Amino acid sequence: MTRRLEEKGSEVRYEKPVEGGRKRPDDVDVKWEVTFLSLPDGASYQRGTLPFFCHDVTPRELRVPCADANVVHPSGAQGVKSLTIYVTEDLVQELRKAYSAVTGVEEKSEGAFEVPSLYGDGTTTIYVKVPKDEGVTRGGLVLGELVLWGEGVGERKTLDVGNEGVGAIYLESR
């Protein structure tokens, strides 16, 4: 990751992994390591600006059981189609370089990164851009629109009561 960030000319770095774990109620030990964003003095970015990574030490199924009861949602959502991340003008170029390095994909269009879906076929698009209303970011970053997909759900529908765009959650067909 460090090499890819350096190759993109990004100043962003990640810390060394930190051990974590828990004992489940059935007495099974679950272990993982978590890698967080490094925040040096004077960094223009903050934790949450870029993803953190959870590396399973024990089998992933122990930490994230994928039984239907855990992954089927009444709304019909089956995955993330897109996520818009709004950042301030002074962060947008740095974070686009970092997102390219972190995702391992080139920017498809201005601020758009298409990454393979975690489950099933298709892609998830991450947009990193400056909002039209600069006050939206309140000092750095805000998650904008989250679009979930589901097979056969029809036209786009709103799943929350938020405003259009910023903080809104939608469901639509792939």
mmCIF file of C-alpha atoms in Angstrom:
data_model
loop_
_atom_site.group_PDB
_atom_site.id
_atom_site.type_symbol
_atom_site.label_atom_id
_atom_site.label_comp_id
_atom_site.label_asym_id
_atom_site.label_seq_id
_atom_site.Cartn_x
_atom_site.Cartn_y
_atom_site.Cartn_z
ATOM 1 C CA MET A 1 0.000 0.000 0.000
ATOM 2 C CA THR A 2 2.801 2.401 0.878
ATOM 3 C CA ARG A 3 4.488 1.745 -2.477
ATOM 4 C CA ARG A 4 1.245 2.369 -4.394
ATOM 5 C CA LEU A 5 0.618 5.608 -2.465
ATOM 6 C CA GLU A 6 4.175 6.788 -3.178
ATOM 7 C CA GLU A 7 3.852 5.909 -6.886
ATOM 8 C CA LYS A 8 0.700 8.075 -7.095
ATOM 9 C CA GLY A 9 2.530 10.958 -5.424
ATOM 10 C CA SER A 10 0.224 10.843 -2.413
ATOM 11 C CA GLU A 11 1.305 12.045 1.014
ATOM 12 C CA VAL A 12 -1.196 9.675 2.669
ATOM 13 C CA ARG A 13 0.238 6.777 4.688
ATOM 14 C CA TYR A 14 -1.148 3.958 6.817
ATOM 15 C CA GLU A 15 0.030 2.767 10.230
ATOM 16 C CA LYS A 16 1.275 -0.751 10.940
ATOM 17 C CA PRO A 17 -1.571 -3.226 11.667
ATOM 18 C CA VAL A 18 -2.899 -3.356 15.237
ATOM 19 C CA GLU A 19 -4.039 -6.681 16.725
ATOM 20 C CA GLY A 20 -7.641 -7.101 17.764
ATOM 21 C CA GLY A 21 -10.005 -9.864 18.706
ATOM 22 C CA ARG A 22 -12.791 -11.127 20.895
ATOM 23 C CA LYS A 23 -14.157 -14.314 22.376
ATOM 24 C CA ARG A 24 -17.573 -15.192 20.993
ATOM 25 C CA PRO A 25 -20.373 -16.353 23.328
ATOM 26 C CA ASP A 26 -19.722 -19.914 22.086
ATOM 27 C CA ASP A 27 -16.143 -19.582 23.466
ATOM 28 C CA VAL A 28 -14.515 -19.357 20.002
ATOM 29 C CA ASP A 29 -11.603 -16.912 19.697
ATOM 30 C CA VAL A 30 -11.850 -14.505 16.752
ATOM 31 C CA LYS A 31 -8.691 -12.583 15.824
ATOM 32 C CA TRP A 32 -7.919 -9.844 13.335
ATOM 33 C CA GLU A 33 -5.563 -6.950 12.656
ATOM 34 C CA VAL A 34 -6.710 -3.455 11.725
ATOM 35 C CA THR A 35 -4.754 -0.953 9.629
ATOM 36 C CA PHE A 36 -5.694 2.696 10.149
ATOM 37 C CA LEU A 37 -4.829 5.870 8.334
ATOM 38 C CA SER A 38 -1.714 7.581 9.716
ATOM 39 C CA LEU A 39 -2.401 11.118 10.905
ATOM 40 C CA PRO A 40 0.883 13.027 11.141
ATOM 41 C CA ASP A 41 0.944 16.524 12.658
ATOM 42 C CA GLY A 42 -0.429 18.993 10.153
ATOM 43 C CA ALA A 43 -2.145 16.350 7.989
ATOM 44 C CA SER A 44 -4.917 17.869 5.870
ATOM 45 C CA TYR A 45 -6.977 14.666 6.060
ATOM 46 C CA GLN A 46 -8.652 12.935 9.000
ATOM 47 C CA ARG A 47 -9.586 9.423 10.116
ATOM 48 C CA GLY A 48 -12.598 8.333 8.083
ATOM 49 C CA THR A 49 -11.390 10.209 4.996
ATOM 50 C CA LEU A 50 -10.041 6.954 3.556
ATOM 51 C CA PRO A 51 -10.919 3.348 4.388
ATOM 52 C CA PHE A 52 -9.352 1.322 7.164
ATOM 53 C CA PHE A 53 -8.536 -2.340 6.614
ATOM 54 C CA CYS A 54 -9.479 -5.353 8.713
ATOM 55 C CA HIS A 55 -7.233 -8.370 8.101
ATOM 56 C CA ASP A 56 -8.669 -11.636 9.426
ATOM 57 C CA VAL A 57 -6.211 -13.814 11.336
ATOM 58 C CA THR A 58 -8.791 -16.517 12.056
ATOM 59 C CA PRO A 59 -11.172 -17.539 9.244
ATOM 60 C CA ARG A 60 -13.394 -14.631 8.117
ATOM 61 C CA GLU A 61 -16.568 -16.689 8.634
ATOM 62 C CA LEU A 62 -15.902 -16.612 12.400
ATOM 63 C CA ARG A 63 -16.036 -12.798 12.428
ATOM 64 C CA VAL A 64 -18.573 -12.246 9.634
ATOM 65 C CA PRO A 65 -21.006 -15.155 9.332
ATOM 66 C CA CYS A 66 -22.602 -15.037 5.867
ATOM 67 C CA ALA A 67 -25.775 -17.038 6.555
ATOM 68 C CA ASP A 68 -28.872 -15.768 4.687
ATOM 69 C CA ALA A 69 -30.297 -14.405 7.952
ATOM 70 C CA ASN A 70 -27.291 -12.071 8.146
ATOM 71 C CA VAL A 71 -27.120 -10.929 4.525
ATOM 72 C CA VAL A 72 -30.706 -10.825 3.190
ATOM 73 C CA HIS A 73 -32.425 -7.474 3.793
ATOM 74 C CA PRO A 74 -36.180 -6.828 3.554
ATOM 75 C CA SER A 75 -35.535 -3.850 1.229
ATOM 76 C CA GLY A 76 -34.043 -6.174 -1.396
ATOM 77 C CA ALA A 77 -30.623 -4.506 -1.241
ATOM 78 C CA GLN A 78 -27.828 -6.845 -2.293
ATOM 79 C CA GLY A 79 -24.806 -4.591 -2.574
ATOM 80 C CA VAL A 80 -23.403 -1.086 -2.990
ATOM 81 C CA LYS A 81 -23.767 0.421 -6.461
ATOM 82 C CA SER A 82 -22.099 3.743 -5.652
ATOM 83 C CA LEU A 83 -20.944 5.992 -2.850
ATOM 84 C CA THR A 84 -20.243 9.709 -3.152
ATOM 85 C CA ILE A 85 -17.684 11.237 -0.802
ATOM 86 C CA TYR A 86 -17.701 15.027 -0.685
ATOM 87 C CA VAL A 87 -14.480 16.768 0.312
ATOM 88 C CA THR A 88 -13.245 20.339 0.399
ATOM 89 C CA GLU A 89 -11.483 21.819 -2.633
ATOM 90 C CA ASP A 90 -8.092 21.713 -0.882
ATOM 91 C CA LEU A 91 -8.376 17.915 -0.314
ATOM 92 C CA VAL A 92 -9.893 16.690 -3.571
ATOM 93 C CA GLN A 93 -6.695 16.159 -5.627
ATOM 94 C CA GLU A 94 -4.791 14.502 -2.754
ATOM 95 C CA LEU A 95 -7.679 12.183 -1.962
ATOM 96 C CA ARG A 96 -8.188 11.227 -5.606
ATOM 97 C CA LYS A 97 -4.535 10.140 -5.758
ATOM 98 C CA ALA A 98 -4.960 8.232 -2.502
ATOM 99 C CA TYR A 99 -8.208 6.545 -3.566
ATOM 100 C CA SER A 100 -6.561 5.414 -6.800
ATOM 101 C CA ALA A 101 -3.715 3.862 -4.796
ATOM 102 C CA VAL A 102 -5.978 2.341 -2.131
ATOM 103 C CA THR A 103 -8.462 0.827 -4.598
ATOM 104 C CA GLY A 104 -5.780 -0.179 -7.090
ATOM 105 C CA VAL A 105 -7.723 1.328 -10.009
ATOM 106 C CA GLU A 106 -7.228 4.388 -12.160
ATOM 107 C CA GLU A 107 -9.678 7.265 -12.036
ATOM 108 C CA LYS A 108 -12.294 6.450 -14.703
ATOM 109 C CA SER A 109 -13.599 9.988 -15.008
ATOM 110 C CA GLU A 110 -13.131 13.010 -12.816
ATOM 111 C CA GLY A 111 -13.274 11.613 -9.290
ATOM 112 C CA ALA A 112 -14.850 8.231 -10.215
ATOM 113 C CA PHE A 113 -13.271 4.909 -9.241
ATOM 114 C CA GLU A 114 -14.890 1.632 -10.339
ATOM 115 C CA VAL A 115 -13.914 -1.224 -8.066
ATOM 116 C CA PRO A 116 -15.003 -4.874 -8.311
ATOM 117 C CA SER A 117 -17.989 -5.706 -6.105
ATOM 118 C CA LEU A 118 -17.141 -7.736 -3.024
ATOM 119 C CA TYR A 119 -19.968 -10.181 -3.720
ATOM 120 C CA GLY A 120 -21.193 -11.236 -7.122
ATOM 121 C CA ASP A 121 -20.516 -9.657 -10.474
ATOM 122 C CA GLY A 122 -20.386 -5.971 -11.260
ATOM 123 C CA THR A 123 -18.663 -2.963 -9.837
ATOM 124 C CA THR A 124 -19.087 -0.348 -7.148
ATOM 125 C CA THR A 125 -18.308 3.241 -8.102
ATOM 126 C CA ILE A 126 -16.734 5.535 -5.521
ATOM 127 C CA TYR A 127 -16.989 9.235 -6.341
ATOM 128 C CA VAL A 128 -14.603 11.710 -4.663
ATOM 129 C CA LYS A 129 -15.674 15.257 -5.413
ATOM 130 C CA VAL A 130 -16.312 18.760 -4.166
ATOM 131 C CA PRO A 131 -20.003 19.490 -3.510
ATOM 132 C CA LYS A 132 -21.751 22.370 -5.257
ATOM 133 C CA ASP A 133 -22.499 23.837 -1.820
ATOM 134 C CA GLU A 134 -19.091 24.152 -0.117
ATOM 135 C CA GLY A 135 -20.788 24.405 3.321
ATOM 136 C CA VAL A 136 -21.858 20.765 3.030
ATOM 137 C CA THR A 137 -18.449 19.382 4.031
ATOM 138 C CA ARG A 138 -18.271 21.260 7.334
ATOM 139 C CA GLY A 139 -14.481 21.272 7.520
ATOM 140 C CA GLY A 140 -13.319 18.312 5.503
ATOM 141 C CA LEU A 141 -15.506 15.417 4.452
ATOM 142 C CA VAL A 142 -19.079 14.169 4.363
ATOM 143 C CA LEU A 143 -20.581 11.017 2.948
ATOM 144 C CA GLY A 144 -22.981 12.009 0.236
ATOM 145 C CA GLU A 145 -25.248 9.742 -1.698
ATOM 146 C CA LEU A 146 -25.223 5.980 -1.060
ATOM 147 C CA VAL A 147 -26.876 3.907 -3.804
ATOM 148 C CA LEU A 148 -27.600 0.253 -3.058
ATOM 149 C CA TRP A 149 -28.589 -2.248 -5.726
ATOM 150 C CA GLY A 150 -30.912 -5.211 -5.784
ATOM 151 C CA GLU A 151 -32.052 -7.538 -8.537
ATOM 152 C CA GLY A 152 -35.531 -6.700 -9.815
ATOM 153 C CA VAL A 153 -36.198 -3.817 -7.407
ATOM 154 C CA GLY A 154 -37.340 -1.562 -10.239
ATOM 155 C CA GLU A 155 -36.871 2.178 -10.420
ATOM 156 C CA ARG A 156 -34.799 4.109 -7.922
ATOM 157 C CA LYS A 157 -36.461 4.604 -4.559
ATOM 158 C CA THR A 158 -35.389 6.436 -1.433
ATOM 159 C CA LEU A 159 -34.680 4.256 1.614
ATOM 160 C CA ASP A 160 -34.284 7.071 4.115
ATOM 161 C CA VAL A 161 -35.891 10.371 4.976
ATOM 162 C CA GLY A 162 -32.802 12.479 4.243
ATOM 163 C CA ASN A 163 -32.431 15.253 1.728
ATOM 164 C CA GLU A 164 -31.735 14.604 -1.930
ATOM 165 C CA GLY A 165 -28.008 13.977 -2.483
ATOM 166 C CA VAL A 166 -26.124 14.606 0.748
ATOM 167 C CA GLY A 167 -26.648 11.767 3.180
ATOM 168 C CA ALA A 168 -29.350 10.163 1.032
ATOM 169 C CA ILE A 169 -29.690 6.397 0.663
ATOM 170 C CA TYR A 170 -31.277 4.938 -2.465
ATOM 171 C CA LEU A 171 -32.097 1.485 -3.838
ATOM 172 C CA GLU A 172 -32.242 0.702 -7.556
ATOM 173 C CA SER A 173 -31.692 -2.141 -9.987
ATOM 174 C CA ARG A 174 -28.157 -2.898 -11.019
#
